[in-house]
XYZ file of C-alpha atoms in Angstrom:
345
model
C 45.285 -25.490 -18.433
C 45.051 -23.073 -15.532
C 44.453 -20.147 -17.800
C 41.712 -22.053 -19.634
C 39.685 -22.620 -16.516
C 40.503 -19.287 -14.904
C 37.440 -17.342 -16.335
C 35.071 -20.126 -15.079
C 36.586 -20.108 -11.563
C 36.194 -16.324 -11.465
C 32.599 -16.636 -12.690
C 31.866 -19.350 -10.016
C 33.461 -17.219 -7.290
C 31.345 -14.242 -8.333
C 28.166 -16.357 -8.391
C 28.854 -17.687 -4.908
C 29.563 -14.256 -3.658
C 26.312 -12.930 -5.062
C 24.371 -15.809 -3.611
C 25.973 -15.264 -0.249
C 25.210 -11.562 -0.261
C 21.597 -12.179 -1.222
C 21.297 -14.708 1.689
C 22.659 -12.143 4.080
C 20.402 -9.329 2.807
C 17.311 -11.519 2.187
C 15.524 -10.426 5.499
C 16.060 -6.857 4.502
C 15.448 -7.097 0.765
C 11.919 -5.732 0.861
C 12.963 -2.682 2.811
C 15.994 -2.051 0.571
C 13.878 -2.304 -2.638
C 11.276 0.009 -1.198
C 13.912 2.503 -0.042
C 15.485 2.427 -3.579
C 12.067 3.093 -5.115
C 11.500 5.950 -2.675
C 14.946 7.407 -3.243
C 14.573 7.205 -7.122
C 11.111 8.834 -7.009
C 12.064 11.698 -4.618
C 15.651 12.250 -5.978
C 14.643 15.554 -7.863
C 13.135 16.829 -4.557
C 16.349 15.878 -2.759
C 18.441 17.689 -5.248
C 16.408 20.845 -4.669
C 16.736 20.545 -0.884
C 20.450 19.883 -1.283
C 20.800 23.255 -3.096
C 18.829 25.041 -0.433
C 21.047 23.338 2.232
C 24.280 24.488 0.504
C 25.352 21.069 -0.515
C 25.224 19.656 3.031
C 24.415 16.046 2.164
C 23.896 14.801 5.702
C 21.552 17.541 6.663
C 19.521 17.186 3.393
C 19.287 13.347 3.890
C 18.204 13.835 7.506
C 15.408 16.294 6.480
C 14.142 13.904 3.700
C 14.237 10.914 6.193
C 12.322 12.909 8.874
C 9.762 13.967 6.232
C 9.260 10.304 5.238
C 8.702 9.370 8.855
C 6.118 12.048 9.395
C 4.172 11.391 6.158
C 4.113 7.624 6.120
C 5.368 5.903 9.329
C 3.432 7.870 11.885
C -0.040 7.645 10.136
C 0.621 3.908 9.489
C 1.436 3.344 13.166
C -1.746 5.222 14.261
C -3.893 3.118 11.900
C -2.265 -0.146 13.105
C -2.923 0.767 16.743
C -6.530 1.722 16.043
C -7.259 -1.450 14.077
C -6.000 -3.694 16.874
C -7.871 -1.668 19.553
C -11.148 -1.421 17.562
C -11.076 -5.208 16.789
C -10.873 -5.991 20.503
C -13.649 -3.467 21.460
C -16.011 -4.638 18.597
C -15.534 -8.253 19.519
C -16.109 -7.653 23.238
C -19.167 -5.468 22.441
C -20.773 -8.177 20.310
C -20.067 -10.956 22.730
C -21.648 -8.987 25.596
C -24.641 -8.161 23.407
C -25.152 -11.715 22.395
C -24.922 -12.911 26.024
C -27.374 -10.388 27.223
C -29.796 -10.875 24.304
C -29.745 -7.191 23.315
C -28.908 -7.624 19.697
C -31.487 -6.138 17.366
C -31.448 -5.664 13.496
C -30.816 -2.024 12.329
C -33.894 0.029 11.569
C -32.794 0.771 8.077
C -32.801 -2.925 7.118
C -36.547 -3.044 6.666
C -36.426 0.077 4.401
C -34.272 -1.635 1.718
C -36.353 -1.994 -1.459
C -37.688 -5.409 -2.388
C -35.507 -7.429 0.011
C -35.795 -5.330 3.201
C -38.732 -7.044 4.902
C -37.494 -10.560 4.173
C -33.993 -9.722 5.444
C -35.464 -8.060 8.628
C -37.641 -11.088 9.279
C -34.651 -13.481 8.747
C -32.453 -11.467 11.070
C -35.111 -11.390 13.802
C -35.703 -15.105 13.446
C -31.976 -15.744 14.109
C -31.912 -13.301 16.984
C -34.987 -14.926 18.478
C -33.327 -18.302 18.639
C -30.372 -18.192 21.002
C -29.054 -21.496 19.656
C -28.875 -20.251 16.084
C -27.512 -16.899 17.228
C -24.694 -18.554 19.182
C -23.890 -20.881 16.318
C -23.764 -17.993 13.849
C -21.554 -15.976 16.182
C -19.132 -18.841 16.631
C -19.060 -19.310 12.844
C -18.318 -15.702 11.851
C -17.253 -13.618 14.756
C -13.989 -15.493 15.561
C -12.824 -15.507 11.925
C -13.696 -11.844 11.649
C -11.772 -11.150 14.787
C -8.715 -13.039 13.563
C -8.988 -11.207 10.201
C -8.934 -7.835 11.810
C -6.126 -8.779 14.138
C -4.250 -10.253 11.223
C -4.704 -7.042 9.300
C -3.224 -5.220 12.266
C -0.237 -7.593 12.332
C 0.330 -6.968 8.615
C 0.209 -3.284 9.122
C 2.456 -3.650 12.132
C 5.063 -5.446 10.043
C 4.615 -2.761 7.523
C 5.487 -0.190 10.085
C 8.734 -2.078 10.842
C 9.559 -2.456 7.088
C 8.862 1.148 6.333
C 10.895 2.238 9.318
C 13.854 0.183 8.036
C 13.315 1.591 4.582
C 13.522 5.143 5.957
C 16.784 4.249 7.655
C 18.147 2.918 4.337
C 16.854 5.923 2.567
C 19.058 8.263 4.728
C 22.196 6.554 3.258
C 20.873 6.357 -0.244
C 20.214 10.143 -0.159
C 23.532 11.010 1.559
C 25.694 8.725 -0.644
C 23.512 8.801 -3.672
C 25.933 10.542 -5.958
C 28.687 7.953 -5.287
C 26.166 5.011 -5.697
C 24.923 6.498 -9.051
C 28.544 6.851 -10.250
C 29.318 3.175 -9.435
C 26.037 2.031 -11.051
C 26.799 3.908 -14.272
C 30.282 2.331 -14.520
C 28.872 -1.134 -13.869
C 26.003 -0.786 -16.429
C 28.437 0.575 -19.010
C 30.615 -2.513 -18.644
C 27.587 -4.900 -18.688
C 25.316 -3.272 -21.246
C 27.647 -0.966 -23.199
C 25.980 1.676 -25.308
C 22.448 0.758 -24.139
C 23.146 1.496 -20.493
C 21.919 5.129 -20.519
C 18.732 4.198 -22.233
C 18.076 1.340 -19.810
C 18.876 3.538 -16.765
C 16.467 6.199 -18.149
C 13.653 3.609 -18.623
C 14.100 2.186 -15.141
C 14.153 5.667 -13.511
C 11.224 7.001 -15.477
C 9.118 3.876 -14.836
C 9.794 3.745 -11.048
C 8.902 7.413 -10.749
C 5.695 7.013 -12.868
C 4.439 4.038 -10.950
C 5.302 5.512 -7.450
C 3.798 8.891 -8.356
C 0.736 7.133 -9.753
C 0.191 4.989 -6.671
C 0.905 7.609 -4.006
C -0.672 10.524 -6.042
C -3.904 8.551 -6.501
C -3.900 7.407 -2.863
C -3.460 11.022 -1.673
C -6.114 12.339 -3.946
C -8.611 9.644 -2.922
C -7.876 10.278 0.784
C -8.363 14.039 0.370
C -11.775 13.803 -1.404
C -12.852 11.053 1.040
C -11.950 13.258 3.884
C -14.177 16.106 2.426
C -17.042 13.544 1.983
C -16.711 12.257 5.562
C -16.682 15.838 6.862
C -19.798 16.824 4.967
C -21.736 13.676 5.892
C -20.764 13.891 9.510
C -18.950 10.643 9.832
C -16.861 10.329 13.001
C -13.083 9.532 13.045
C -12.479 11.465 9.824
C -8.662 11.475 10.200
C -8.475 7.675 10.810
C -10.840 6.881 7.958
C -8.915 9.286 5.612
C -5.604 7.521 6.438
C -7.269 4.180 5.961
C -8.588 5.273 2.536
C -5.021 6.291 1.672
C -3.671 2.795 2.592
C -6.561 0.910 0.935
C -6.224 3.024 -2.253
C -3.008 1.165 -2.925
C -5.122 -2.031 -3.303
C -7.411 -2.335 -6.375
C -11.048 -1.885 -5.335
C -9.861 -1.018 -1.870
C -11.502 2.432 -1.064
C -15.084 1.097 -1.289
C -14.364 -0.997 1.853
C -13.896 2.291 3.777
C -16.532 4.606 2.415
C -18.952 1.685 2.046
C -18.518 1.089 5.847
C -19.355 4.838 6.284
C -22.527 4.390 4.235
C -23.689 1.480 6.365
C -22.905 3.380 9.538
C -25.005 6.367 8.284
C -27.868 4.057 7.313
C -27.654 2.479 10.825
C -27.837 5.927 12.495
C -31.032 6.737 10.577
C -29.269 9.411 8.332
C -30.710 7.915 5.097
C -30.068 11.198 3.119
C -26.459 11.536 4.192
C -26.001 7.809 3.526
C -27.272 8.263 -0.059
C -24.943 11.336 -0.350
C -21.938 9.290 0.819
C -22.798 6.465 -1.539
C -22.942 8.803 -4.519
C -19.833 10.615 -3.345
C -17.972 7.348 -3.057
C -19.016 5.935 -6.341
C -18.519 9.041 -8.485
C -15.900 11.116 -6.644
C -13.741 8.910 -4.452
C -13.617 5.939 -6.811
C -13.786 8.171 -9.902
C -10.361 9.703 -8.904
C -8.749 6.304 -9.566
C -9.950 6.462 -13.216
C -8.662 10.049 -13.757
C -5.603 10.685 -11.603
C -3.794 7.349 -11.775
C -3.726 7.043 -15.648
C -2.761 10.648 -15.951
C 0.293 10.369 -13.612
C 1.399 6.848 -14.527
C 1.237 7.653 -18.268
C 4.182 10.032 -17.687
C 6.344 7.101 -16.820
C 4.903 3.742 -17.942
C 1.381 2.667 -18.369
C 0.730 -0.463 -16.428
C -2.294 -2.702 -17.294
C -4.808 -3.291 -14.512
C -4.012 -7.085 -14.586
C -0.385 -6.352 -13.799
C -1.254 -3.802 -11.082
C -3.520 -6.485 -9.528
C -0.880 -9.222 -9.809
C 1.843 -6.871 -8.652
C -0.106 -5.881 -5.494
C -1.212 -9.378 -4.568
C 2.110 -11.018 -5.428
C 4.148 -8.171 -3.894
C 2.310 -8.571 -0.559
C 2.860 -12.272 -0.658
C 6.491 -11.894 -1.346
C 7.451 -8.835 0.626
C 4.669 -8.087 3.046
C 3.104 -4.622 3.359
C 5.735 -2.744 1.317
C 4.999 -5.245 -1.532
C 2.013 -2.966 -2.317
C 4.629 -0.632 -3.731
C 7.407 -2.989 -4.788
C 5.293 -5.531 -6.747
C 3.715 -3.126 -9.300
C 6.997 -1.195 -9.525
C 9.039 -4.330 -10.437
C 6.474 -5.521 -12.952
C 6.355 -2.032 -14.488
C 10.199 -1.839 -14.771
C 10.183 -5.321 -16.408
C 7.362 -4.329 -18.793
C 9.186 -1.083 -19.601
C 12.514 -2.881 -20.369
C 10.640 -5.395 -22.550
C 8.923 -2.652 -24.497
C 12.266 -0.914 -24.944
C 13.896 -4.165 -26.075
C 11.190 -5.222 -28.520
C 10.135 -1.710 -29.629
C 6.486 -2.637 -29.266
C 3.736 -1.578 -26.822
C 2.489 -4.583 -24.963
């Protein structure tokens, strides 16, 4: 009787152990998954660095971790600080302008074809009535302020998550060979002869998606930086980093270069505003249609719907790092499903 129930008791013990481990690691699960995706994506680079460092694992892992901090964490921290500071300054400036009655519609508003004069007249009507202006300000300024501050909080939590992920990455790099060996043994016992094929699918898919997301974001940030410099937009470095971050979100970059277009119009630089608009539509946003499919196709092509759901669901489930984790998890699941069914979905 005891031998009959022994397998079930072992299974129950394993299940409870796994549940307990997940409960302990749950607060750090997002950072661990993000660190694993980074480690898998950059493993070939780490192997090259390890060779140059004469197989000194700790030194190589420290160099990789420091590089991650300099490339991702510091720019993210700068953007977070600037968003919080800018939100406060803009709110105070608008509040003072409304109290003093110095708010005026921008000069370029009247020049908009067909609707410019009507829009200018409507704005002047609202400005001329203090009651309507105050009501409008109460309706929109406070939600906008909370939205900007909320964005800063999300980015701030992202800094904390990415910092933790960098810490985890150090150990994944340093002890990666031993971890891979243990994973191979475990996968062989669970999946048998299909283990190498599944491992190759997972590795190829993670690298393809991460390279696609980061490669596209870097390319869009680079061409956006060039456009901002040519058009004479201020805070080029900050806007370029913001373009990089917003490139991870579908239809995100137009929020950045579109703001630059509005600023140029407001400054009276109509020609440069038109240039920035054309540059944004055909160059900055065009990169997304060229670079991302080319890079991701090397690993696993992910439909736009799954990218969108992965980004939105990933952010809701894991916070900022869900921008990377969500699409990656869906891509791995889709790759395994394709591998299992033998069909392209």
